[in-house]
Amino acid sequence: MSTHFYPVILAGGRGTRFWPLSRKKHAKQLLALDGKQTMIQQTVERLLGIAPAKQFWVITNGELRPEILRQLAKLRKDQIIAEPVGRNTAPAIGLAAFILQRTDPDAVLGLFPSDHVVGDATRFHEVISEGIEIAASGENIVVLGIQPSRAETGYGYIEAGSLSAENARHVRRFTEKPNAEQAAEFIRNGNFYWNSGMFLWSARTLVNALHEHLPKTAALLDKIAADFGTAKFAGAFRRLYPKCENISVDYAILEPRSAKGEQGSNIYCLRADFGWNDLGSWTALHEHQISKHTQPDGNLISAQGIFTLNASGNYVRAPGKFVAVVGISDAVVVETEDALLITTRANAQDVGKVVKHLDEKKLKKLV
């Protein structure tokens, strides 16, 4: 099975909600936020249990590629592709599909973000293996759904329908980031899953879906792929890729395909019950690490020395400093050599707005 499975890892994001630690040239996926390995190293290590290193693809940008090359020494340089401009997930995974379908159209591609956490690697392998079998058995698309633990408005949702012969759920529809009332209703219904952003399909299935739902971009990707492995590739990639539509796989393919109906879309949802977390903010990181370490006061402090008094639920990162936390709760403090972030866990989702401000002010050294 592994000889025909190609993991495609998306690693071009900036991780702005992890500022000031996450920067343009050293983004979230290149940080060791949860253990000694960086997020992208953990992602590759997990998938090496299913596919050999020679079958990996990493899609990133020119600013992050040098550090990714350094961190992923097991992969060849030509397996780490830097987009000339960011064009979201549909063109990124689409390019890999168009290249592969020329040599191995039955190959199954898996789309994986580079910054997720998985608690149970064995169960992860089992679920991915199930998904590969479904994806390989026809014009099928497999999405991995997370059992919701709360009425989260920051995730997309998958409405699951009847059970298929392959022990997966037929997908009824996708809903992007609902409001609080909708999210609460989804939780009550019990047949909705969070969209993990992990998908499986054959190269042929994805190429056909792009021709159907995104024909202009499909034609461009086909031309770029035709030059892969030749001296013309870099020029064609640089010239044609920026003309591709800037659109996610969800909007480009999954939503229009799901409109064909539960039995006609050939989209299946597998429950991803392997301890998933996308660590989307400092708050999420605090909650994830506290759940593992069970600190009685809920403080998580990374420092040279620590003193706390009447303080709880704080996240502080100040390497090399003595840190005293007195009389405050639920704060987030992150220090780097040139910046200091002070916020609350409730407001940590807004940290990306700091980066937007710095971009507008052209303070390049801080982003």
CSV table of C-alpha atoms in Angstrom, one decimal:
chain,number,residue,atom,x,y,z
A,1,MET,CA,0.0,0.0,0.0
A,2,SER,CA,2.7,2.5,1.0
A,3,THR,CA,4.4,2.3,-2.5
A,4,HIS,CA,1.4,4.1,-3.9
A,5,PHE,CA,0.7,6.6,-1.1
A,6,TYR,CA,2.2,10.1,-1.4
A,7,PRO,CA,1.8,12.5,1.6
A,8,VAL,CA,1.6,16.2,0.5
A,9,ILE,CA,2.5,18.5,3.4
A,10,LEU,CA,1.4,22.1,3.3
A,11,ALA,CA,4.0,24.3,5.0
A,12,GLY,CA,3.6,27.8,3.6
A,13,GLY,CA,1.6,29.5,6.3
A,14,ARG,CA,2.9,32.3,8.5
A,15,GLY,CA,1.4,31.2,11.8
A,16,THR,CA,0.6,34.9,12.7
A,17,ARG,CA,-1.3,34.0,15.9
A,18,PHE,CA,2.0,32.7,17.3
A,19,TRP,CA,3.7,36.0,17.0
A,20,PRO,CA,6.2,37.1,18.2
A,21,LEU,CA,7.8,33.6,18.1
A,22,SER,CA,6.4,32.8,14.6
A,23,ARG,CA,8.0,34.9,11.9
A,24,LYS,CA,8.0,34.9,8.1
A,25,LYS,CA,11.3,33.0,7.8
A,26,HIS,CA,10.7,30.9,10.9
A,27,ALA,CA,6.9,30.2,11.0
A,28,LYS,CA,4.9,28.2,13.4
A,29,GLN,CA,5.5,24.9,11.6
A,30,LEU,CA,9.2,25.3,12.1
A,31,LEU,CA,9.0,25.8,15.8
A,32,ALA,CA,9.3,23.1,18.6
A,33,LEU,CA,6.1,24.1,20.3
A,34,ASP,CA,5.2,20.7,21.7
A,35,GLY,CA,8.2,18.6,22.4
A,36,LYS,CA,11.8,18.6,21.0
A,37,GLN,CA,10.9,18.2,17.4
A,38,THR,CA,9.4,21.0,15.3
A,39,MET,CA,5.8,20.7,14.1
A,40,ILE,CA,6.8,19.8,10.6
A,41,GLN,CA,9.4,17.3,11.8
A,42,GLN,CA,6.6,15.6,13.9
A,43,THR,CA,4.3,15.6,10.8
A,44,VAL,CA,6.9,13.9,8.6
A,45,GLU,CA,7.9,11.4,11.3
A,46,ARG,CA,4.2,10.3,11.8
A,47,LEU,CA,3.8,9.8,8.0
A,48,LEU,CA,7.1,7.9,7.6
A,49,GLY,CA,5.3,5.0,9.2
A,50,ILE,CA,3.0,4.8,6.2
A,51,ALA,CA,5.1,6.0,3.2
A,52,PRO,CA,8.8,6.1,2.4
A,53,ALA,CA,10.7,9.4,2.4
A,54,LYS,CA,11.0,9.4,-1.4
A,55,GLN,CA,7.2,9.7,-1.8
A,56,PHE,CA,6.8,12.9,0.2
A,57,TRP,CA,6.0,16.3,-1.1
A,58,VAL,CA,6.3,19.6,0.8
A,59,ILE,CA,4.7,22.7,-0.6
A,60,THR,CA,6.0,25.9,1.0
A,61,ASN,CA,7.3,29.4,0.0
A,62,GLY,CA,10.7,30.8,-0.8
A,63,GLU,CA,11.3,32.3,2.6
A,64,LEU,CA,10.6,29.1,4.6
A,65,ARG,CA,12.2,26.6,2.1
A,66,PRO,CA,15.9,27.0,3.3
A,67,GLU,CA,14.9,26.2,7.0
A,68,ILE,CA,12.6,23.3,5.9
A,69,LEU,CA,15.5,21.8,3.8
A,70,ARG,CA,17.6,22.0,7.0
A,71,GLN,CA,15.0,20.4,9.2
A,72,LEU,CA,13.9,17.7,6.8
A,73,ALA,CA,17.3,16.2,5.8
A,74,LYS,CA,15.6,12.9,4.9
A,75,LEU,CA,13.8,14.5,1.9
A,76,ARG,CA,15.4,15.3,-1.4
A,77,LYS,CA,15.6,19.0,-2.3
A,78,ASP,CA,13.3,18.6,-5.3
A,79,GLN,CA,10.6,17.2,-3.0
A,80,ILE,CA,10.3,20.6,-1.3
A,81,ILE,CA,8.6,23.0,-3.6
A,82,ALA,CA,8.4,26.7,-3.0
A,83,GLU,CA,5.4,28.4,-4.6
A,84,PRO,CA,6.3,31.6,-6.4
A,85,VAL,CA,3.2,33.1,-4.8
A,86,GLY,CA,0.7,31.6,-2.3
A,87,ARG,CA,-2.4,30.3,-4.0
A,88,ASN,CA,-4.1,28.4,-1.2
A,89,THR,CA,-4.7,24.6,-0.9
A,90,ALA,CA,-6.4,23.8,-4.2
A,91,PRO,CA,-3.5,24.8,-6.6
A,92,ALA,CA,-0.9,23.4,-4.1
A,93,ILE,CA,-2.3,19.9,-3.8
A,94,GLY,CA,-3.5,20.1,-7.5
A,95,LEU,CA,0.0,20.6,-8.8
A,96,ALA,CA,1.2,17.4,-7.0
A,97,ALA,CA,-1.8,15.5,-8.5
A,98,PHE,CA,-1.1,16.7,-12.0
A,99,ILE,CA,2.6,15.7,-11.7
A,100,LEU,CA,1.8,12.3,-10.2
A,101,GLN,CA,-1.0,11.4,-12.6
A,102,ARG,CA,1.5,11.4,-15.5
A,103,THR,CA,3.5,8.5,-13.9
A,104,ASP,CA,1.1,6.9,-11.4
A,105,PRO,CA,-2.6,8.0,-11.8
A,106,ASP,CA,-3.8,5.4,-9.3
A,107,ALA,CA,-1.5,6.8,-6.6
A,108,VAL,CA,-3.3,8.1,-3.5
A,109,LEU,CA,-2.4,11.6,-2.3
A,110,GLY,CA,-2.9,12.7,1.3
A,111,LEU,CA,-3.1,16.3,2.1
A,112,PHE,CA,-1.7,17.2,5.6
A,113,PRO,CA,-1.2,20.6,7.3
A,114,SER,CA,2.3,20.8,8.8
A,115,ASP,CA,1.3,22.1,12.2
A,116,HIS,CA,-1.1,19.6,13.7
A,117,VAL,CA,-0.6,17.5,16.8
A,118,VAL,CA,-1.5,13.8,17.0
A,119,GLY,CA,-1.6,12.0,20.3
A,120,ASP,CA,-2.0,8.4,19.1
A,121,ALA,CA,0.3,7.6,16.2
A,122,THR,CA,-0.8,4.0,15.9
A,123,ARG,CA,-4.4,4.9,15.6
A,124,PHE,CA,-3.4,7.7,13.1
A,125,HIS,CA,-1.8,5.0,10.9
A,126,GLU,CA,-4.9,2.8,11.1
A,127,VAL,CA,-7.2,5.6,10.1
A,128,ILE,CA,-5.0,6.8,7.2
A,129,SER,CA,-4.7,3.2,6.0
A,130,GLU,CA,-8.5,2.9,5.9
A,131,GLY,CA,-8.7,6.1,4.0
A,132,ILE,CA,-6.1,5.0,1.5
A,133,GLU,CA,-8.2,1.9,0.7
A,134,ILE,CA,-11.4,3.9,0.2
A,135,ALA,CA,-9.6,6.5,-1.9
A,136,ALA,CA,-8.0,3.9,-4.1
A,137,SER,CA,-11.3,2.0,-4.7
A,138,GLY,CA,-12.9,4.5,-7.0
A,139,GLU,CA,-13.5,8.2,-7.7
A,140,ASN,CA,-13.7,8.8,-4.0
A,141,ILE,CA,-12.7,11.6,-1.7
A,142,VAL,CA,-12.0,10.9,2.0
A,143,VAL,CA,-12.1,13.7,4.6
A,144,LEU,CA,-10.9,13.2,8.2
A,145,GLY,CA,-13.4,14.5,10.7
A,146,ILE,CA,-12.8,15.3,14.4
A,147,GLN,CA,-15.5,14.6,17.0
A,148,PRO,CA,-16.2,18.2,18.4
A,149,SER,CA,-15.6,18.8,22.0
A,150,ARG,CA,-17.2,22.2,22.1
A,151,ALA,CA,-19.3,24.6,19.9
A,152,GLU,CA,-16.2,26.0,18.2
A,153,THR,CA,-16.8,28.8,15.6
A,154,GLY,CA,-13.2,28.8,14.3
A,155,TYR,CA,-13.5,25.5,12.4
A,156,GLY,CA,-15.3,24.2,9.4
A,157,TYR,CA,-17.9,21.5,10.0
A,158,ILE,CA,-18.7,18.2,8.1
A,159,GLU,CA,-22.3,16.9,8.3
A,160,ALA,CA,-22.1,13.1,8.2
A,161,GLY,CA,-24.9,11.0,6.8
A,162,SER,CA,-25.4,7.3,6.4
A,163,LEU,CA,-22.8,4.6,7.0
A,164,SER,CA,-21.1,3.3,3.8
A,165,ALA,CA,-20.1,-0.2,3.0
A,166,GLU,CA,-16.5,0.8,3.8
A,167,ASN,CA,-17.5,1.7,7.4
A,168,ALA,CA,-17.1,5.5,6.7
A,169,ARG,CA,-19.9,8.1,6.7
A,170,HIS,CA,-21.3,9.6,3.5
A,171,VAL,CA,-20.9,13.4,3.6
A,172,ARG,CA,-24.0,15.5,3.3
A,173,ARG,CA,-22.5,19.0,3.3
A,174,PHE,CA,-19.7,21.2,4.5
A,175,THR,CA,-20.2,24.4,6.5
A,176,GLU,CA,-17.4,26.9,6.9
A,177,LYS,CA,-17.0,28.5,10.3
A,178,PRO,CA,-20.6,28.8,11.6
A,179,ASN,CA,-21.8,31.4,14.1
A,180,ALA,CA,-22.2,30.5,17.7
A,181,GLU,CA,-25.8,29.5,17.4
A,182,GLN,CA,-25.2,27.3,14.4
A,183,ALA,CA,-22.2,25.6,16.1
A,184,ALA,CA,-24.3,24.9,19.2
A,185,GLU,CA,-27.0,23.3,17.0
A,186,PHE,CA,-24.4,21.2,15.2
A,187,ILE,CA,-23.2,19.8,18.6
A,188,ARG,CA,-26.7,19.0,19.7
A,189,ASN,CA,-27.4,17.2,16.4
A,190,GLY,CA,-24.4,14.8,17.0
A,191,ASN,CA,-23.7,14.0,13.4
A,192,PHE,CA,-21.3,16.9,12.7
A,193,TYR,CA,-17.5,16.7,12.8
A,194,TRP,CA,-14.8,19.4,12.7
A,195,ASN,CA,-13.1,19.5,9.3
A,196,SER,CA,-9.5,18.6,10.1
A,197,GLY,CA,-8.1,19.8,6.8
A,198,MET,CA,-6.7,16.3,6.0
A,199,PHE,CA,-8.0,14.7,2.8
A,200,LEU,CA,-7.2,11.6,0.7
A,201,TRP,CA,-7.9,10.9,-3.0
A,202,SER,CA,-6.2,9.3,-6.0
A,203,ALA,CA,-4.2,11.5,-8.4
A,204,ARG,CA,-6.8,10.7,-11.1
A,205,THR,CA,-9.7,11.6,-8.9
A,206,LEU,CA,-8.3,15.0,-7.9
A,207,VAL,CA,-7.2,15.8,-11.5
A,208,ASN,CA,-10.7,15.0,-12.7
A,209,ALA,CA,-12.3,17.1,-9.9
A,210,LEU,CA,-10.1,20.1,-10.8
A,211,HIS,CA,-11.0,19.8,-14.5
A,212,GLU,CA,-14.7,19.8,-13.5
A,213,HIS,CA,-14.8,22.4,-10.8
A,214,LEU,CA,-11.8,24.6,-11.5
A,215,PRO,CA,-11.1,24.3,-15.2
A,216,LYS,CA,-8.9,27.4,-15.8
A,217,THR,CA,-6.6,26.5,-12.9
A,218,ALA,CA,-6.6,22.9,-14.0
A,219,ALA,CA,-5.3,23.8,-17.4
A,220,LEU,CA,-2.5,25.9,-15.9
A,221,LEU,CA,-1.5,23.2,-13.5
A,222,ASP,CA,-1.4,20.7,-16.4
A,223,LYS,CA,1.0,22.9,-18.3
A,224,ILE,CA,3.3,23.3,-15.3
A,225,ALA,CA,3.3,19.6,-14.6
A,226,ALA,CA,4.2,18.8,-18.2
A,227,ASP,CA,7.6,20.5,-17.6
A,228,PHE,CA,8.3,18.8,-14.3
A,229,GLY,CA,11.7,17.2,-14.2
A,230,THR,CA,13.0,19.4,-17.1
A,231,ALA,CA,14.9,22.7,-17.3
A,232,LYS,CA,11.7,24.4,-18.3
A,233,PHE,CA,9.9,23.7,-15.0
A,234,ALA,CA,11.1,26.6,-12.9
A,235,GLY,CA,10.2,29.1,-15.6
A,236,ALA,CA,6.8,27.6,-16.3
A,237,PHE,CA,6.0,27.4,-12.5
A,238,ARG,CA,7.1,31.0,-12.0
A,239,ARG,CA,5.1,32.3,-15.0
A,240,LEU,CA,1.9,30.3,-14.8
A,241,TYR,CA,1.3,29.5,-11.1
A,242,PRO,CA,0.4,33.1,-10.2
A,243,LYS,CA,-2.4,32.9,-12.7
A,244,CYS,CA,-4.1,30.1,-10.7
A,245,GLU,CA,-7.1,30.9,-8.7
A,246,ASN,CA,-6.4,31.7,-5.0
A,247,ILE,CA,-8.9,29.2,-3.5
A,248,SER,CA,-9.0,26.4,-0.9
A,249,VAL,CA,-9.8,22.8,-1.7
A,250,ASP,CA,-12.9,23.1,0.5
A,251,TYR,CA,-14.4,25.9,-1.7
A,252,ALA,CA,-13.0,24.7,-5.0
A,253,ILE,CA,-13.9,21.0,-4.8
A,254,LEU,CA,-15.5,19.7,-1.6
A,255,GLU,CA,-18.5,22.1,-1.5
A,256,PRO,CA,-19.6,21.9,-5.1
A,257,ARG,CA,-19.0,18.1,-5.1
A,258,SER,CA,-21.1,17.7,-1.9
A,259,ALA,CA,-24.0,19.5,-3.7
A,260,LYS,CA,-24.4,16.3,-5.8
A,261,GLY,CA,-26.0,14.8,-2.7
A,262,GLU,CA,-25.0,12.3,-0.1
A,263,GLN,CA,-25.1,9.3,-2.4
A,264,GLY,CA,-23.8,11.0,-5.5
A,265,SER,CA,-20.8,13.0,-4.3
A,266,ASN,CA,-18.5,10.1,-3.5
A,267,ILE,CA,-17.2,12.0,-0.4
A,268,TYR,CA,-16.6,9.9,2.7
A,269,CYS,CA,-15.8,11.0,6.3
A,270,LEU,CA,-13.6,8.9,8.6
A,271,ARG,CA,-13.6,9.7,12.2
A,272,ALA,CA,-10.1,10.9,13.2
A,273,ASP,CA,-10.1,9.6,16.8
A,274,PHE,CA,-6.3,9.8,17.3
A,275,GLY,CA,-5.9,12.8,19.7
A,276,TRP,CA,-5.9,15.6,17.2
A,277,ASN,CA,-5.1,19.3,17.9
A,278,ASP,CA,-4.3,22.0,15.5
A,279,LEU,CA,-2.7,24.3,18.1
A,280,GLY,CA,-4.2,27.4,16.5
A,281,SER,CA,-3.2,30.0,19.2
A,282,TRP,CA,-1.2,30.5,22.4
A,283,THR,CA,-4.5,29.6,24.2
A,284,ALA,CA,-4.8,26.3,22.4
A,285,LEU,CA,-1.1,25.5,23.1
A,286,HIS,CA,-1.6,26.3,26.8
A,287,GLU,CA,-4.7,24.1,27.0
A,288,HIS,CA,-3.0,21.3,25.2
A,289,GLN,CA,0.1,21.3,27.4
A,290,ILE,CA,-1.8,21.7,30.6
A,291,SER,CA,-3.9,18.7,29.7
A,292,LYS,CA,-0.7,16.6,29.6
A,293,HIS,CA,1.1,18.1,32.6
A,294,THR,CA,-1.9,18.8,34.9
A,295,GLN,CA,-0.5,21.7,36.7
A,296,PRO,CA,-2.8,22.3,39.8
A,297,ASP,CA,-2.7,26.1,39.3
A,298,GLY,CA,-3.0,26.0,35.5
A,299,ASN,CA,0.2,28.1,35.1
A,300,LEU,CA,2.6,27.1,32.3
A,301,ILE,CA,5.8,29.1,32.6
A,302,SER,CA,9.0,28.6,30.6
A,303,ALA,CA,11.7,30.6,32.3
A,304,GLN,CA,15.1,30.4,34.1
A,305,GLY,CA,13.4,30.8,37.5
A,306,ILE,CA,9.8,31.0,38.6
A,307,PHE,CA,7.8,32.6,41.5
A,308,THR,CA,4.0,32.6,41.6
A,309,LEU,CA,1.6,34.1,44.1
A,310,ASN,CA,-2.2,34.1,43.7
A,311,ALA,CA,-1.8,33.5,40.0
A,312,SER,CA,-3.5,30.9,37.9
A,313,GLY,CA,-4.1,29.8,34.3
A,314,ASN,CA,-1.2,31.9,32.9
A,315,TYR,CA,1.0,31.1,29.9
A,316,VAL,CA,4.4,32.8,30.1
A,317,ARG,CA,7.4,32.2,27.8
A,318,ALA,CA,10.5,34.1,28.8
A,319,PRO,CA,13.6,31.9,28.3
A,320,GLY,CA,16.6,32.8,30.3
A,321,LYS,CA,14.7,35.2,32.6
A,322,PHE,CA,13.5,34.9,36.2
A,323,VAL,CA,9.7,35.3,36.0
A,324,ALA,CA,7.5,36.4,38.9
A,325,VAL,CA,3.7,36.1,38.3
A,326,VAL,CA,1.7,37.8,41.1
A,327,GLY,CA,-2.0,38.3,41.4
A,328,ILE,CA,-3.1,37.8,37.8
A,329,SER,CA,-4.9,35.0,36.0
A,330,ASP,CA,-5.4,33.8,32.4
A,331,ALA,CA,-2.6,36.0,31.0
A,332,VAL,CA,-0.4,35.2,28.0
A,333,VAL,CA,3.1,36.7,28.0
A,334,VAL,CA,5.7,35.8,25.3
A,335,GLU,CA,9.1,37.4,25.1
A,336,THR,CA,11.6,37.3,22.3
A,337,GLU,CA,14.8,39.2,21.7
A,338,ASP,CA,13.0,42.1,19.9
A,339,ALA,CA,9.4,41.9,21.0
A,340,LEU,CA,7.0,41.3,23.9
A,341,LEU,CA,3.4,40.0,23.6
A,342,ILE,CA,1.1,40.7,26.5
A,343,THR,CA,-2.5,39.5,26.2
A,344,THR,CA,-5.1,37.2,27.8
A,345,ARG,CA,-6.1,33.7,26.9
A,346,ALA,CA,-9.5,35.0,25.9
A,347,ASN,CA,-8.0,37.4,23.4
A,348,ALA,CA,-5.1,35.4,22.0
A,349,GLN,CA,-7.0,34.7,18.8
A,350,ASP,CA,-6.5,38.4,17.9
A,351,VAL,CA,-2.7,38.2,18.0
A,352,GLY,CA,-2.7,37.9,14.1
A,353,LYS,CA,-3.9,41.5,14.1
A,354,VAL,CA,-0.6,42.6,15.5
A,355,VAL,CA,1.2,41.1,12.5
A,356,LYS,CA,-1.3,42.8,10.2
A,357,HIS,CA,-0.4,46.2,11.9
A,358,LEU,CA,3.3,45.5,11.6
A,359,ASP,CA,2.9,44.6,7.9
A,360,GLU,CA,1.0,47.9,7.3
A,361,LYS,CA,3.7,49.9,9.0
A,362,LYS,CA,6.3,48.0,7.0
A,363,LEU,CA,8.1,47.0,10.2
A,364,LYS,CA,9.7,44.0,8.4
A,365,LYS,CA,12.2,43.2,11.1
A,366,LEU,CA,9.3,42.3,13.5
A,367,VAL,CA,7.4,40.0,11.1
